[in-house]
Short mmCIF file of C-alpha atoms in Angstrom, two decimals:
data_model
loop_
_atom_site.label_atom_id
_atom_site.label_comp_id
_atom_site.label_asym_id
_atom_site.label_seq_id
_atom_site.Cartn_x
_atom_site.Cartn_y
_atom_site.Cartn_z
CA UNK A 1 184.57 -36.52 -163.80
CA UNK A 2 187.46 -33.94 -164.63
CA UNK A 3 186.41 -30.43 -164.76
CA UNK A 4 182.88 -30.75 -163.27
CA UNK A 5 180.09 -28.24 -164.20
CA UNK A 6 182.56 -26.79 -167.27
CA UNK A 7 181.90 -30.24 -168.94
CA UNK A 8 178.40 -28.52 -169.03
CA UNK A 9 177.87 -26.16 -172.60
CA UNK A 10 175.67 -23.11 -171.47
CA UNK A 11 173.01 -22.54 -173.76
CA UNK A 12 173.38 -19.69 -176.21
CA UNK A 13 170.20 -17.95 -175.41
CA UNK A 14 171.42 -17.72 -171.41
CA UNK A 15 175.28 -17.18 -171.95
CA UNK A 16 174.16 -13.46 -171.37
CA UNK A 17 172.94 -13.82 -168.47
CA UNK A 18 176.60 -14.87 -166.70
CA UNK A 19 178.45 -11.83 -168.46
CA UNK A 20 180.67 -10.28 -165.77
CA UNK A 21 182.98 -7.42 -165.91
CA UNK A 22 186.82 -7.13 -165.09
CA UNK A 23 189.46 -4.55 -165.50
CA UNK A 24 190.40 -6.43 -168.47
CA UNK A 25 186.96 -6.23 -170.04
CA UNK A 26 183.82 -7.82 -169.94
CA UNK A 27 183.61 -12.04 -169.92
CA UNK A 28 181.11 -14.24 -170.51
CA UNK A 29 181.09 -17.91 -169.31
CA UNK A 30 180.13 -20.31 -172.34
CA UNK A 31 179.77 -23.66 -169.67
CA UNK A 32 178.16 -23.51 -166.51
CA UNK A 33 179.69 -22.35 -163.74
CA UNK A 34 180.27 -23.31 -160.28
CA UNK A 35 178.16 -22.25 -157.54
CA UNK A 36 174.11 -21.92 -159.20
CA UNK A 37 171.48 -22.95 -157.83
CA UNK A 38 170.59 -25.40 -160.19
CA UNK A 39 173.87 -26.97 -160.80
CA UNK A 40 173.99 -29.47 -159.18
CA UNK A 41 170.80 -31.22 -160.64
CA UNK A 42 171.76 -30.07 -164.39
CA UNK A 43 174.91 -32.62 -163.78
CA UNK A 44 173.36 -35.20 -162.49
CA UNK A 45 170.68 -34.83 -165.22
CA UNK A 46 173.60 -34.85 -167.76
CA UNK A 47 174.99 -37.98 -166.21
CA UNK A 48 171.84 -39.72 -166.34
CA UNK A 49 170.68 -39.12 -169.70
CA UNK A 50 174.59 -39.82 -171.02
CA UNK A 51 174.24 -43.52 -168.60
CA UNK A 52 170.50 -44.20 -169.70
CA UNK A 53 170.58 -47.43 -171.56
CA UNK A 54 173.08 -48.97 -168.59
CA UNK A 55 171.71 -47.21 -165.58
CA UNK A 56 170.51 -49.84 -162.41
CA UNK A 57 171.57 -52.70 -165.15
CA UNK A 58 175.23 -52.70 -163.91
CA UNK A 59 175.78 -48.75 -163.57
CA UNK A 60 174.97 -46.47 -160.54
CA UNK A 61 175.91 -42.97 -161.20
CA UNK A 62 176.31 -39.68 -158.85
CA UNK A 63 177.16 -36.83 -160.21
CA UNK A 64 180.88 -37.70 -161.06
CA UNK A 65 181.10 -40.92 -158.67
CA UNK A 66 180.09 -43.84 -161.30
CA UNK A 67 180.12 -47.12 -160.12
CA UNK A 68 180.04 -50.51 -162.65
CA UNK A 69 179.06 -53.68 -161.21
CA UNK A 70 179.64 -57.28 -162.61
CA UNK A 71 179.41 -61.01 -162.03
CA UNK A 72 181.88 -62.30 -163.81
CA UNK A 73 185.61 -60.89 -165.27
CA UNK A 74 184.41 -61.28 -168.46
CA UNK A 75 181.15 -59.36 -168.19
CA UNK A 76 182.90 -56.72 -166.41
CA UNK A 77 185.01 -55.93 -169.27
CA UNK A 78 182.66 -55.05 -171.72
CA UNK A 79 180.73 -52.88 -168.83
CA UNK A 80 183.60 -51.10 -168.62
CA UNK A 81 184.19 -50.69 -172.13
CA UNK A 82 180.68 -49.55 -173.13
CA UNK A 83 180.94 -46.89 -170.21
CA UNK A 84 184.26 -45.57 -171.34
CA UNK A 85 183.02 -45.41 -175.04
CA UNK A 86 180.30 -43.52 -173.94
CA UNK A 87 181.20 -40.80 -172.37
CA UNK A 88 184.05 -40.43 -175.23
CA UNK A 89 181.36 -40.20 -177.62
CA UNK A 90 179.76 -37.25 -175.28
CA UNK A 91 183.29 -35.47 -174.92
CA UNK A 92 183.31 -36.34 -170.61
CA UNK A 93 186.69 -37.27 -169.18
CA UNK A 94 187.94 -38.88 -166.42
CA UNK A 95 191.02 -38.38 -164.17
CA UNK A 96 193.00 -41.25 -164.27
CA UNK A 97 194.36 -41.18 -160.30
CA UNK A 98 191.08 -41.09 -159.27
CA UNK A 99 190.05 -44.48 -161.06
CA UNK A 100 189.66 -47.52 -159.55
CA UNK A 101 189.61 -51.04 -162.37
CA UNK A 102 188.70 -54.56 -161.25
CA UNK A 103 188.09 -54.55 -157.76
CA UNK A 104 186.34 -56.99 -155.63
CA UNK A 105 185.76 -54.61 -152.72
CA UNK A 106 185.12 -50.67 -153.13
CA UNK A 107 184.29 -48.00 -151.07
CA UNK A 108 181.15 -45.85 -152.32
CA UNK A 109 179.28 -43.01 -150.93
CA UNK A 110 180.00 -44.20 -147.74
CA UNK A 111 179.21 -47.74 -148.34
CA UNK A 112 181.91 -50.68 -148.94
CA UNK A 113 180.05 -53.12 -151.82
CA UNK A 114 181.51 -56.15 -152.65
CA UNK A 115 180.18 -60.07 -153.49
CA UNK A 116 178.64 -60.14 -149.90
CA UNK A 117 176.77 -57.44 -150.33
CA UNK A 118 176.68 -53.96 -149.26
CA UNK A 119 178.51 -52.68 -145.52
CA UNK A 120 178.77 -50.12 -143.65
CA UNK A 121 182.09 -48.29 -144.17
CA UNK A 122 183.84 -48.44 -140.74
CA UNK A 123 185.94 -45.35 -141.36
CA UNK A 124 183.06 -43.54 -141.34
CA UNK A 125 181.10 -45.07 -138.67
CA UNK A 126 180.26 -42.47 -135.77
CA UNK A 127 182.36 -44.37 -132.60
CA UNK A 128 183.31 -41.06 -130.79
CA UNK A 129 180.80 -38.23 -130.78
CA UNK A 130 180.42 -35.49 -128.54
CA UNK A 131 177.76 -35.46 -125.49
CA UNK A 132 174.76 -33.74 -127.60
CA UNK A 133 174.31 -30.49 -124.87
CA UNK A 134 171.24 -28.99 -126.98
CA UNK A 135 168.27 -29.56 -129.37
CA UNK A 136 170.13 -29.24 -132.53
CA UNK A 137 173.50 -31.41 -131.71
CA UNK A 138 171.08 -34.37 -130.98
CA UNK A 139 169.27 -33.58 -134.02
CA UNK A 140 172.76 -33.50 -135.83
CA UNK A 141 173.88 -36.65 -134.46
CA UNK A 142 170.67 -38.77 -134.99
CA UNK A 143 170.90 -37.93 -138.63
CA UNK A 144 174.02 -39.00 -139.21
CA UNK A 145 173.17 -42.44 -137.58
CA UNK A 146 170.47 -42.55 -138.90
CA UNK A 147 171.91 -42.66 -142.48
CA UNK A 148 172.96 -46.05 -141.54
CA UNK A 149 169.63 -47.27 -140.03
CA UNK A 150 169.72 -50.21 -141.96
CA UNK A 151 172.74 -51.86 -141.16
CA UNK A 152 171.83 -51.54 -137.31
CA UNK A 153 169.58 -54.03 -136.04
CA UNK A 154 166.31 -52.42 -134.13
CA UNK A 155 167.75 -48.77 -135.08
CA UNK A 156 164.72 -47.03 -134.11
CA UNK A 157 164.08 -48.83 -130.54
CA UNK A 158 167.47 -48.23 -129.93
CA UNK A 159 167.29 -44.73 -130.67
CA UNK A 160 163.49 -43.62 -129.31
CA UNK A 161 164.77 -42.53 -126.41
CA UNK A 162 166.43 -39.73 -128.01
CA UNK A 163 164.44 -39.30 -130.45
CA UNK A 164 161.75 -38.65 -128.01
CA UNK A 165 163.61 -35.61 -127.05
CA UNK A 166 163.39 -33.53 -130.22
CA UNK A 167 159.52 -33.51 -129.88
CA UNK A 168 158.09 -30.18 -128.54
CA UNK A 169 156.52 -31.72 -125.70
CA UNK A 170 159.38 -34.39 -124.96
CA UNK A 171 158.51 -34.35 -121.58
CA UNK A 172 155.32 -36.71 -120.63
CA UNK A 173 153.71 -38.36 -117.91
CA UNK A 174 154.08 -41.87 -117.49
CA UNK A 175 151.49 -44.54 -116.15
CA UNK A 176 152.94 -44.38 -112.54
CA UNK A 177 152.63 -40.63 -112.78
CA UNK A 178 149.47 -38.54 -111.31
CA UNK A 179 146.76 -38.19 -113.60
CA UNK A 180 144.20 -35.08 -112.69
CA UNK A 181 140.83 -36.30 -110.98
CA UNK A 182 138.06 -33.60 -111.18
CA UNK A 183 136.18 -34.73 -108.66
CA UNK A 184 139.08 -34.05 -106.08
CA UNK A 185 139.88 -30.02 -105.06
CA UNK A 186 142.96 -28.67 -107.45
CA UNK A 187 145.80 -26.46 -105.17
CA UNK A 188 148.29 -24.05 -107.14
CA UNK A 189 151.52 -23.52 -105.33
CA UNK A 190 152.67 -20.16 -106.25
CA UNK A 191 156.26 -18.42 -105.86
CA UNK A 192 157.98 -15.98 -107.52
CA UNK A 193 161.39 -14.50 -107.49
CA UNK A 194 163.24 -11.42 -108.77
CA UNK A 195 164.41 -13.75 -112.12
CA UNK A 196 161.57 -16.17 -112.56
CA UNK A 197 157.99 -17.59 -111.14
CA UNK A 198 156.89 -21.31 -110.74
CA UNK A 199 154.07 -23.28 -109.75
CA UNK A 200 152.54 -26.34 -109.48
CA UNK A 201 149.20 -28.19 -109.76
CA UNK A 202 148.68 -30.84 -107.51
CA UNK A 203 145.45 -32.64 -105.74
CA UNK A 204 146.96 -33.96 -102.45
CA UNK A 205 150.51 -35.22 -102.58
CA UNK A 206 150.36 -35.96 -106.44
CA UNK A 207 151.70 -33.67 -108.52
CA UNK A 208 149.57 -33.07 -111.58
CA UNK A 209 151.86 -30.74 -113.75
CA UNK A 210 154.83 -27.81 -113.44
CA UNK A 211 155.31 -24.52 -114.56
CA UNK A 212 158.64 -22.55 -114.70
CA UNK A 213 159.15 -19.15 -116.47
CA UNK A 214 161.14 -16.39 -116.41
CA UNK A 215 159.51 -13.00 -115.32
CA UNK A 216 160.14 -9.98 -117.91
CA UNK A 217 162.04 -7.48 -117.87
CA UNK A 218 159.54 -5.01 -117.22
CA UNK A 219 158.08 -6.65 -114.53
CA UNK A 220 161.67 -7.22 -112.10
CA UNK A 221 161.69 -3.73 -110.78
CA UNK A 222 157.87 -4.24 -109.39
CA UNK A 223 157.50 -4.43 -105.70
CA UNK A 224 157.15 -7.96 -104.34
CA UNK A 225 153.75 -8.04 -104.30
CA UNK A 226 152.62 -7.21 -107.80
CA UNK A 227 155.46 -9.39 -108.85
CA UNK A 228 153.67 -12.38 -107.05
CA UNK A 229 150.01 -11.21 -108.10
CA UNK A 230 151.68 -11.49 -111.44
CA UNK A 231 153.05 -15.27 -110.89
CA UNK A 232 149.89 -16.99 -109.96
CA UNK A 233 147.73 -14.72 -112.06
CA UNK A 234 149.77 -16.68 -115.01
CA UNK A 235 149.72 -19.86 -113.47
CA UNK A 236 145.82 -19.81 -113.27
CA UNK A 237 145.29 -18.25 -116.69
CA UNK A 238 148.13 -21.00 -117.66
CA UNK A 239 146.15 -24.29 -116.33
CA UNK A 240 142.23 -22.80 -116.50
CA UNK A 241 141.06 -25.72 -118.42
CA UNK A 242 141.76 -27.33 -115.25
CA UNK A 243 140.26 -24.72 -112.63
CA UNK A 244 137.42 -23.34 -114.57
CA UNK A 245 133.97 -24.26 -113.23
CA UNK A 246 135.41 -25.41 -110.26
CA UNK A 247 137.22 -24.15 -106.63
CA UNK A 248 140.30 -24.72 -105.71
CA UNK A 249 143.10 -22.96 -103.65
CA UNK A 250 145.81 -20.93 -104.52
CA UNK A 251 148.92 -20.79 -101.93
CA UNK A 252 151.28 -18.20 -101.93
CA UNK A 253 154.37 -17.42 -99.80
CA UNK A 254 153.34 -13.57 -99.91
CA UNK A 255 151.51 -12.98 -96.37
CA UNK A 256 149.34 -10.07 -97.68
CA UNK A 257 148.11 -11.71 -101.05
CA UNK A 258 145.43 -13.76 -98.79
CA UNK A 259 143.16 -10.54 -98.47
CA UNK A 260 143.44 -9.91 -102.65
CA UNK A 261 139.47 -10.64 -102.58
CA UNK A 262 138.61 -8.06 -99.57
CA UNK A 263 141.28 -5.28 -100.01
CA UNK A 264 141.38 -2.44 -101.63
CA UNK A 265 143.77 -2.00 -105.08
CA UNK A 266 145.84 1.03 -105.71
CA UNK A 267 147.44 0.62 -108.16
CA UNK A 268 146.54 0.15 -112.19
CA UNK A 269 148.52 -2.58 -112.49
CA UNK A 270 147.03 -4.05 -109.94
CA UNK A 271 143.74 -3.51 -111.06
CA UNK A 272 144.51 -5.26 -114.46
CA UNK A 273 146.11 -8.32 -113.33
CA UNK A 274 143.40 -8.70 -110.77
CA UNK A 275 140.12 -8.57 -113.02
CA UNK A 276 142.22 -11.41 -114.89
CA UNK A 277 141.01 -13.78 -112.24
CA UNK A 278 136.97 -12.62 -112.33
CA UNK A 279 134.81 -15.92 -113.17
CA UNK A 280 137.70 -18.52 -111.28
CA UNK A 281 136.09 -19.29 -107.89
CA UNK A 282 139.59 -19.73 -105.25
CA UNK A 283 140.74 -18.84 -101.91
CA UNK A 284 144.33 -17.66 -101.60
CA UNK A 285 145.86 -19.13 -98.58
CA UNK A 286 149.07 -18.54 -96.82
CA UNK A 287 152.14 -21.33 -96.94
CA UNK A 288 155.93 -19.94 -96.08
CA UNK A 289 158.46 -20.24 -98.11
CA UNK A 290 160.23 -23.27 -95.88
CA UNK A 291 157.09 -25.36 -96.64
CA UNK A 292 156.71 -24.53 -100.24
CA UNK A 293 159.82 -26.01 -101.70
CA UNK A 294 158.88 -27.53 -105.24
CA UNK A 295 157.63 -23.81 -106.28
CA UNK A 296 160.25 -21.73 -104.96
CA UNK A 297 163.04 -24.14 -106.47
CA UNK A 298 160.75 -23.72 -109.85
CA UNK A 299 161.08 -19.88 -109.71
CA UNK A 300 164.81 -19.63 -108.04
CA UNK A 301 165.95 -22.28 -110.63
CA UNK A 302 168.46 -20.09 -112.91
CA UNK A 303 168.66 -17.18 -110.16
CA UNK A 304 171.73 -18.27 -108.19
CA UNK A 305 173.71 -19.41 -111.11
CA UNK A 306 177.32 -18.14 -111.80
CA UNK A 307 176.48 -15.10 -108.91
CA UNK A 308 178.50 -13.99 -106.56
CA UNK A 309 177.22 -12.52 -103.38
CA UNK A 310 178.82 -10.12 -100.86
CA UNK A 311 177.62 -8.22 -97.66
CA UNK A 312 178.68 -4.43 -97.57
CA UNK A 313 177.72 -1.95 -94.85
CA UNK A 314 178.48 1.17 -93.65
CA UNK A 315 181.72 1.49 -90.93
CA UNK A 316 182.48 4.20 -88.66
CA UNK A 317 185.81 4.40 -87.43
CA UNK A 318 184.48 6.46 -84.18
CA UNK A 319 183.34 2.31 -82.39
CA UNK A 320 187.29 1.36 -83.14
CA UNK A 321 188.54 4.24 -81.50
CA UNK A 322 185.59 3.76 -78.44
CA UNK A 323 186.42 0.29 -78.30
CA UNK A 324 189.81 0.97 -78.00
CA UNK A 325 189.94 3.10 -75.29
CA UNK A 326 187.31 0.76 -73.11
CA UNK A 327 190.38 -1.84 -73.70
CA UNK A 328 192.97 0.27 -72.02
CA UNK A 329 191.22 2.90 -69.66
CA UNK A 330 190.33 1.42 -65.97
CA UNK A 331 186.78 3.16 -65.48
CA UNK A 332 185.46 2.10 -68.97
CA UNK A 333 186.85 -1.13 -68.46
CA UNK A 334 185.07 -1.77 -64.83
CA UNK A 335 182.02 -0.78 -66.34
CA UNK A 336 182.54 -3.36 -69.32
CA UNK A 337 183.13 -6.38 -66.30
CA UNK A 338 180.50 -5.32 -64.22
CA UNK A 339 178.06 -5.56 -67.20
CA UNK A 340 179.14 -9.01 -68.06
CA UNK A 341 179.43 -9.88 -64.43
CA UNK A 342 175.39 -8.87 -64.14
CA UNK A 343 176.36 -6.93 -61.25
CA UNK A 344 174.32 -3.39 -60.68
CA UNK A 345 175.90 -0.77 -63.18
CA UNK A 346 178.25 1.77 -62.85
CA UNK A 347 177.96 4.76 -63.90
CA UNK A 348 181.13 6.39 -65.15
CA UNK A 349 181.78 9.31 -67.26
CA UNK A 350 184.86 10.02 -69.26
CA UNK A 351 185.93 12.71 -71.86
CA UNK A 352 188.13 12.17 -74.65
CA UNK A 353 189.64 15.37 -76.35
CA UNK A 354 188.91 14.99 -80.42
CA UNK A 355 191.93 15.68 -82.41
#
């Protein structure tokens, strides 16, 4: 349809209400214009009310895309001619290069109709897409398949496994997973790191569930042990539907955290992240660092990423000069032989004027 919305007469009580002013004076737009809200649906209430006796009988319309289907040549003809006569009578007009009479096979809203039915059009069929890296690319991609669902045999097995994805909890256990038994002991496997904490909650060598998160910003500049207090403080808050009502054991990498029920607090902080853990019945126990792998990798996950590490130290240039002279002076370099001979020292003495 040529000229869109301005096809459109505004009505006289709301041709007001799109005055605008210019250095040439003040205008006022007496057909809708582009860009309102409500545009769109005024035209494509237009075009259905102008189409209403033919519409679904052997016209599709939307908004300026109108399609007229036949069975026979004949039949077509007078389609076309009631459409045309129409919209003359309703003062709509039509751009003549952008027509398309008498065709057996047409392209349509992304659709190619013809006397088999209705395809999917190829040129717009999604054969190279991008790896989805995040949430909303997959999101973007499976609704743009998805538009063609139905021209894809078993769409929605094909696509469950990604679709799985977009749920909030994508991640679930499966039947040959670990499944919590309350009537064995739970153990939390604590660690945390200057960037992050993780744990895990496990009953023997099954794995019951995993917990990753990074530590805030407030808490990084804690000492070591209030930043671990902190870690498995939230992982038992984090899985008490689990350990509440029952005992179970808590291991940490962080020697001095096993006397947390007999020593004394100094601290505020420590005070409140302590009385956190009143009514949970645990022991902490002890497990290094070499042996507690699956929480330390949890906590150290993000840590190492993109960082670059270097060793810096002080250097005194006195040791060059004192090696160099054991190099090249005889007593200093007996005494240096007999040392690495492990024969009985010598004692020498030497002075060195300093420039």
């Amino acid at each position: 349809m040529r000229s869109g919305y301005h096809q459109v007469l505004m009505h006289p009580n709301d041709v007001e209400k799109t005055a605008f002013w210019t250095h040439q004076g003040l205008f006022k737009f007496l057909v809708k214009p582009f860009g309102l809200t409500n545009a769109p649906a005024t035209f494509q209430a237009l075009m259905n009310d102008v189409l209403l006796p033919y519409l679904r009988w052997f016209v599709l319309v939307f908004f300026d895309d109108i399609l007229i289907y036949s069975s026979s040549w004949a039949e077509h003809l007078r389609h076309v001619r009631a459409v045309l006569q129409t919209l003359q009578e309703h003062c709509l007009f039509l751009k003549r290069s952008k027509c398309e009479f008498g065709l057996t096979l047409v392209a349509y809203l992304g659709h190619v109709i013809s006397a088999n039915g209705v395809a999917m059009d190829k040129q717009k069929a999604v054969l190279d897409w991008p790896f989805p890296a995040f949430v909303k690319a997959l999101r973007a991609f499976l609704g743009l398949a998805g538009y063609y669902r139905r021209f894809i045999q078993s769409f929605g097995t094909v696509a469950a496994p990604l679709t799985a994805l977009l749920r909030k909890d994508g991640f679930k256990w499966g039947p040959s997973c670990s499944y919590p038994d309350f009537n064995q002991a739970f153990v939390v496997e604590c660690d945390t790191s200057v960037s992050g904490f993780g744990a895990v909650l496990h009953q023997g060598a099954g794995a019951v569930a995993f917990l990753s998160r990074l530590i805030a910003p407030r808490h990084a500049k804690l000492a070591a042990y209030e930043r671990e207090l902190i870690g498995f403080v939230y992982a038992v808050r984090h899985w008490h539907p689990y350990l509440w009502g029952r005992r179970f054991v808590i291991c940490t990498d962080h020697c001095s955290l096993r006397f947390l029920l007999d020593q004394r607090l100094t601290t505020i902080p420590q005070h409140q992240w302590a009385s956190k853990l009143l009514g949970f019945d645990f022991t902490v126990e002890y497990k290094p660092g070499a042996s507690n792998v699956v929480a330390d990798v949890l906590s150290r996950r993000d840590e190492h990423k993109g960082a670059l590490f270097a060793l810096s130290g002080p250097h005194f240039a006195l040791f060059d000069d004192l090696r160099g002279e054991i190099r090249t002076l005889p007593a200093p370099s007996a005494l240096r032989d007999a040392i690495l001979a492990g024969e009985k020292p010598i004692y020498v003495t030497f002075v060195r004027p300093i420039p």
